Amino acid sequence: MNYTSKQFHIHYITQYTLIVKANYQYDKLYVLDQDNQLLLYMNFESHNPSEEALKLLSLPFQNVYVSIPSHTLTFVPDDLYQEVDLEKYQEFMENPAQEMNRTSIDFLQIQAFYQSDVLLHHRWKTLFPDAKFVPEFKLNLLQARQFIPLKGEVLGVVFDDNSADIYLFINGQFKFYNTFEIVSDDDLSYFILNIFDNFGIEGKVNKVLYSAIHADQSFIQKLRTYSNELIEISASKPAVSLDDESEDYNKSYLIDLPTCE
């Protein structure tokens, strides 16, 4: 279901912020105004956009933030990172000939190296040449920060259509992050139990965090079996709802994406 507020006016488009989450299945768009009011949410097939979506993407948005899938994600602690070793890090990328990106995650004191999907990057860069591309893994870790205690295990799961990012903290320390293809709750169990086995976790973790735009309830129920405390991550500063219909979208975790720039 899509949503458009009556307060959405094309002649104010240069003052609006467009937030995009894109992959090869669906594109999800949020439009907010200067007062952080949610004006529009749209979800459409990437290869078969509606006429309404095409019209929206032809508008001259000035403030655009885009999240696309990342590949070959590698983390290096700050105390081990040396700029002179960048060529060595490049060799470990999935495609060493492709450009490598780097971002700092200060509260973890790590540098993250990754590659972006070339075709998706080209598509959105062509549509919006000044768009800012923000790696969603950074958003996920920053949003988890307030829920990480100094003692205990915290498992995080971020659902995205047929995949999920899963991360793990133990005793306040960052231990694991990876992306898995997940179609059923059995897939979800398989990958979580493998992580538990690799890190010696027995039974349940102290907390499970999850983020999703629309998560299958069977996935949520499955997550409940791995912890006594299940927490949904939502935007730290939710968008302002202009009507009851927008309540379904204004707390989406993706609304925080611009804060990771």
Tab-separated table of C-alpha atoms in Angstrom:
chain	number	residue	atom	x	y	z
A	1	MET	CA	0.000	0.000	0.000
A	2	ASN	CA	1.270	3.470	-0.903
A	3	TYR	CA	0.550	6.783	0.785
A	4	THR	CA	0.494	10.390	-0.423
A	5	SER	CA	-0.490	13.301	1.783
A	6	LYS	CA	-2.685	16.126	0.552
A	7	GLN	CA	0.149	18.402	1.733
A	8	PHE	CA	2.507	17.065	-0.962
A	9	HIS	CA	2.987	19.883	-3.486
A	10	ILE	CA	5.253	19.615	-6.526
A	11	HIS	CA	6.195	23.301	-6.465
A	12	TYR	CA	7.953	22.747	-3.094
A	13	ILE	CA	9.909	19.738	-4.348
A	14	THR	CA	13.341	21.357	-3.976
A	15	GLN	CA	12.682	21.751	-0.247
A	16	TYR	CA	11.760	18.109	0.281
A	17	THR	CA	14.008	15.195	1.272
A	18	LEU	CA	13.799	11.940	-0.667
A	19	ILE	CA	14.941	8.728	1.044
A	20	VAL	CA	15.389	5.680	-1.198
A	21	LYS	CA	15.893	2.018	-0.353
A	22	ALA	CA	16.583	0.153	-3.583
A	23	ASN	CA	17.364	-3.398	-4.644
A	24	TYR	CA	16.605	-5.622	-7.643
A	25	GLN	CA	13.101	-6.471	-6.429
A	26	TYR	CA	11.461	-3.395	-4.960
A	27	ASP	CA	12.210	0.284	-4.511
A	28	LYS	CA	10.882	2.069	-1.445
A	29	LEU	CA	10.621	5.851	-1.313
A	30	TYR	CA	9.940	8.291	1.516
A	31	VAL	CA	9.432	12.020	1.042
A	32	LEU	CA	9.661	14.393	4.015
A	33	ASP	CA	9.356	18.150	4.180
A	34	GLN	CA	11.480	20.635	6.134
A	35	ASP	CA	9.359	20.083	9.242
A	36	ASN	CA	9.999	16.323	9.112
A	37	GLN	CA	6.432	15.657	8.051
A	38	LEU	CA	5.924	12.477	6.054
A	39	LEU	CA	4.394	13.458	2.729
A	40	LEU	CA	4.735	10.269	0.723
A	41	TYR	CA	5.611	6.580	0.900
A	42	MET	CA	5.838	4.452	-2.227
A	43	ASN	CA	6.810	0.805	-2.812
A	44	PHE	CA	7.017	-0.542	-6.360
A	45	GLU	CA	8.715	-3.227	-8.429
A	46	SER	CA	12.167	-2.071	-9.491
A	47	HIS	CA	11.795	-3.328	-13.060
A	48	ASN	CA	8.171	-2.361	-13.441
A	49	PRO	CA	7.624	1.055	-11.830
A	50	SER	CA	4.154	2.502	-11.975
A	51	GLU	CA	3.403	5.658	-13.933
A	52	GLU	CA	3.056	7.464	-10.612
A	53	ALA	CA	6.536	6.283	-9.566
A	54	LEU	CA	8.086	7.385	-12.858
A	55	LYS	CA	6.587	10.848	-12.459
A	56	LEU	CA	7.931	11.113	-8.927
A	57	LEU	CA	11.444	10.035	-9.956
A	58	SER	CA	11.500	12.652	-12.704
A	59	LEU	CA	11.092	15.479	-10.183
A	60	PRO	CA	14.144	17.622	-9.298
A	61	PHE	CA	14.686	16.591	-5.671
A	62	GLN	CA	17.724	18.332	-4.199
A	63	ASN	CA	18.135	16.338	-0.985
A	64	VAL	CA	18.355	12.643	-1.863
A	65	TYR	CA	19.670	9.773	0.275
A	66	VAL	CA	20.007	6.327	-1.258
A	67	SER	CA	20.602	2.892	0.252
A	68	ILE	CA	21.602	0.081	-2.096
A	69	PRO	CA	23.057	-3.370	-1.312
A	70	SER	CA	26.695	-3.564	-0.222
A	71	HIS	CA	29.093	-6.389	-1.070
A	72	THR	CA	32.283	-7.795	0.457
A	73	LEU	CA	31.780	-5.961	3.731
A	74	THR	CA	35.012	-5.951	5.744
A	75	PHE	CA	35.660	-4.360	9.142
A	76	VAL	CA	39.093	-3.187	10.337
A	77	PRO	CA	39.689	-1.863	13.899
A	78	ASP	CA	40.905	1.731	13.998
A	79	ASP	CA	44.099	0.743	15.824
A	80	LEU	CA	45.026	-1.627	12.978
A	81	TYR	CA	43.923	0.547	10.059
A	82	GLN	CA	46.652	2.224	8.014
A	83	GLU	CA	45.930	4.227	4.908
A	84	VAL	CA	49.056	2.854	3.231
A	85	ASP	CA	47.364	-0.591	3.274
A	86	LEU	CA	44.368	0.455	1.152
A	87	GLU	CA	45.631	-1.519	-1.845
A	88	LYS	CA	45.852	-4.629	0.324
A	89	TYR	CA	42.242	-4.188	1.473
A	90	GLN	CA	41.225	-3.740	-2.154
A	91	GLU	CA	42.616	-7.189	-2.997
A	92	PHE	CA	40.095	-8.802	-0.621
A	93	MET	CA	37.095	-7.248	-2.316
A	94	GLU	CA	34.758	-9.394	-4.421
A	95	ASN	CA	35.893	-7.491	-7.500
A	96	PRO	CA	39.382	-6.015	-6.879
A	97	ALA	CA	39.097	-3.911	-10.041
A	98	GLN	CA	35.944	-2.157	-8.790
A	99	GLU	CA	36.015	0.938	-6.623
A	100	MET	CA	36.086	0.273	-2.886
A	101	ASN	CA	34.211	2.472	-0.410
A	102	ARG	CA	35.147	3.234	3.179
A	103	THR	CA	33.171	4.610	6.117
A	104	SER	CA	33.983	5.099	9.788
A	105	ILE	CA	31.798	3.807	12.600
A	106	ASP	CA	33.161	5.866	15.455
A	107	PHE	CA	31.399	4.289	18.436
A	108	LEU	CA	32.812	0.887	17.444
A	109	GLN	CA	36.206	2.379	16.533
A	110	ILE	CA	36.256	0.541	13.222
A	111	GLN	CA	36.637	1.276	9.528
A	112	ALA	CA	34.242	-0.497	7.173
A	113	PHE	CA	35.220	-1.332	3.589
A	114	TYR	CA	32.674	-2.402	1.006
A	115	GLN	CA	31.627	-2.299	-2.618
A	116	SER	CA	28.260	-1.099	-3.880
A	117	ASP	CA	26.141	-2.735	-6.544
A	118	VAL	CA	27.434	-1.119	-9.747
A	119	LEU	CA	24.213	-1.235	-11.757
A	120	LEU	CA	22.025	0.094	-8.950
A	121	HIS	CA	24.541	2.808	-8.150
A	122	HIS	CA	24.606	3.879	-11.798
A	123	ARG	CA	20.814	3.888	-12.019
A	124	TRP	CA	20.265	6.142	-9.018
A	125	LYS	CA	23.278	8.342	-9.743
A	126	THR	CA	21.830	8.930	-13.220
A	127	LEU	CA	18.436	9.841	-11.763
A	128	PHE	CA	19.892	12.051	-9.015
A	129	PRO	CA	23.521	13.086	-9.727
A	130	ASP	CA	23.923	14.751	-6.320
A	131	ALA	CA	22.411	11.890	-4.310
A	132	LYS	CA	24.231	10.791	-1.163
A	133	PHE	CA	24.716	7.024	-0.976
A	134	VAL	CA	24.587	5.770	2.596
A	135	PRO	CA	25.506	2.161	3.492
A	136	GLU	CA	22.583	0.683	5.397
A	137	PHE	CA	24.802	-1.521	7.553
A	138	LYS	CA	26.090	1.673	9.173
A	139	LEU	CA	22.524	2.797	9.905
A	140	ASN	CA	21.712	-0.613	11.414
A	141	LEU	CA	24.705	-0.564	13.754
A	142	LEU	CA	24.172	3.043	14.833
A	143	GLN	CA	20.517	2.373	15.629
A	144	ALA	CA	21.483	-0.686	17.691
A	145	ARG	CA	23.945	1.274	19.830
A	146	GLN	CA	21.537	2.314	22.580
A	147	PHE	CA	20.448	-1.294	23.119
A	148	ILE	CA	23.921	-2.795	23.576
A	149	PRO	CA	24.759	-3.554	27.249
A	150	LEU	CA	28.255	-4.181	28.598
A	151	LYS	CA	27.245	-7.704	29.564
A	152	GLY	CA	25.250	-10.236	27.589
A	153	GLU	CA	24.504	-11.118	23.962
A	154	VAL	CA	22.478	-9.012	21.539
A	155	LEU	CA	21.394	-10.381	18.157
A	156	GLY	CA	20.169	-8.001	15.457
A	157	VAL	CA	18.154	-8.881	12.345
A	158	VAL	CA	17.223	-6.453	9.553
A	159	PHE	CA	14.698	-7.844	7.070
A	160	ASP	CA	14.705	-6.766	3.423
A	161	ASP	CA	12.391	-8.641	1.052
A	162	ASN	CA	14.136	-12.041	0.564
A	163	SER	CA	17.258	-11.306	2.572
A	164	ALA	CA	18.260	-10.299	6.074
A	165	ASP	CA	21.288	-8.655	7.647
A	166	ILE	CA	22.229	-10.356	10.923
A	167	TYR	CA	24.669	-8.908	13.461
A	168	LEU	CA	25.867	-9.874	16.938
A	169	PHE	CA	27.280	-8.120	20.002
A	170	ILE	CA	28.709	-10.007	23.001
A	171	ASN	CA	29.500	-8.156	26.238
A	172	GLY	CA	29.370	-4.844	24.418
A	173	GLN	CA	31.788	-5.946	21.698
A	174	PHE	CA	30.905	-6.134	18.009
A	175	LYS	CA	31.390	-9.720	16.821
A	176	PHE	CA	29.574	-10.411	13.556
A	177	TYR	CA	27.733	-8.915	10.576
A	178	ASN	CA	26.601	-10.619	7.375
A	179	THR	CA	23.762	-10.766	4.847
A	180	PHE	CA	21.820	-13.969	4.152
A	181	GLU	CA	19.131	-15.020	1.703
A	182	ILE	CA	16.044	-15.787	3.769
A	183	VAL	CA	12.790	-16.969	2.264
A	184	SER	CA	11.217	-18.876	5.172
A	185	ASP	CA	11.420	-18.916	8.951
A	186	ASP	CA	13.355	-22.186	8.627
A	187	ASP	CA	16.049	-20.282	6.725
A	188	LEU	CA	16.110	-17.707	9.513
A	189	SER	CA	16.513	-20.422	12.171
A	190	TYR	CA	19.284	-22.118	10.203
A	191	PHE	CA	21.479	-19.027	10.013
A	192	ILE	CA	20.803	-17.895	13.584
A	193	LEU	CA	21.590	-21.321	15.028
A	194	ASN	CA	24.818	-21.449	13.018
A	195	ILE	CA	25.842	-18.113	14.525
A	196	PHE	CA	24.938	-19.369	18.011
A	197	ASP	CA	27.061	-22.466	17.436
A	198	ASN	CA	30.048	-20.492	16.123
A	199	PHE	CA	30.044	-18.143	19.111
A	200	GLY	CA	29.170	-20.676	21.794
A	201	ILE	CA	25.735	-19.253	22.582
A	202	GLU	CA	23.460	-21.747	24.312
A	203	GLY	CA	19.678	-21.416	24.370
A	204	LYS	CA	18.840	-17.741	24.017
A	205	VAL	CA	20.511	-14.341	23.765
A	206	ASN	CA	19.650	-11.510	26.149
A	207	LYS	CA	18.032	-9.373	23.428
A	208	VAL	CA	16.952	-9.670	19.827
A	209	LEU	CA	16.652	-6.432	17.863
A	210	TYR	CA	14.868	-6.327	14.546
A	211	SER	CA	14.212	-3.764	11.826
A	212	ALA	CA	11.806	-4.130	8.942
A	213	ILE	CA	9.465	-2.214	6.690
A	214	HIS	CA	6.970	-5.056	6.566
A	215	ALA	CA	8.197	-8.189	8.361
A	216	ASP	CA	6.425	-11.516	7.999
A	217	GLN	CA	4.816	-12.383	11.332
A	218	SER	CA	6.223	-15.911	11.156
A	219	PHE	CA	9.710	-14.347	11.213
A	220	ILE	CA	8.841	-12.246	14.245
A	221	GLN	CA	7.441	-15.232	16.108
A	222	LYS	CA	10.580	-17.211	15.279
A	223	LEU	CA	12.771	-14.439	16.690
A	224	ARG	CA	10.823	-14.617	19.962
A	225	THR	CA	12.102	-18.156	20.472
A	226	TYR	CA	15.711	-16.928	20.624
A	227	SER	CA	15.330	-14.291	23.335
A	228	ASN	CA	13.091	-13.245	26.199
A	229	GLU	CA	13.264	-9.622	24.995
A	230	LEU	CA	12.359	-8.683	21.422
A	231	ILE	CA	12.809	-5.023	20.426
A	232	GLU	CA	11.727	-3.420	17.177
A	233	ILE	CA	14.073	-0.697	15.958
A	234	SER	CA	12.257	2.377	14.682
A	235	ALA	CA	13.418	5.864	13.711
A	236	SER	CA	15.032	7.782	16.566
A	237	LYS	CA	13.175	10.850	15.336
A	238	PRO	CA	9.945	9.623	13.704
A	239	ALA	CA	8.393	11.681	10.960
A	240	VAL	CA	5.373	13.769	11.837
A	241	SER	CA	2.101	12.168	10.789
A	242	LEU	CA	-0.304	14.380	8.914
A	243	ASP	CA	-3.181	11.911	9.110
A	244	ASP	CA	-4.014	8.451	10.456
A	245	GLU	CA	-3.037	6.779	7.205
A	246	SER	CA	0.599	7.853	7.512
A	247	GLU	CA	0.981	6.237	10.965
A	248	ASP	CA	1.991	2.984	9.254
A	249	TYR	CA	5.110	4.594	7.768
A	250	ASN	CA	6.275	7.503	9.914
A	251	LYS	CA	8.356	5.389	12.349
A	252	SER	CA	10.253	3.407	9.718
A	253	TYR	CA	13.881	2.842	10.697
A	254	LEU	CA	14.909	4.123	7.246
A	255	ILE	CA	13.858	7.666	8.113
A	256	ASP	CA	17.124	7.867	10.095
A	257	LEU	CA	19.212	7.227	6.965
A	258	PRO	CA	20.243	10.903	6.462
A	259	THR	CA	21.747	10.985	9.971
A	260	CYS	CA	24.454	8.523	8.842
A	261	GLU	CA	25.829	10.753	6.101
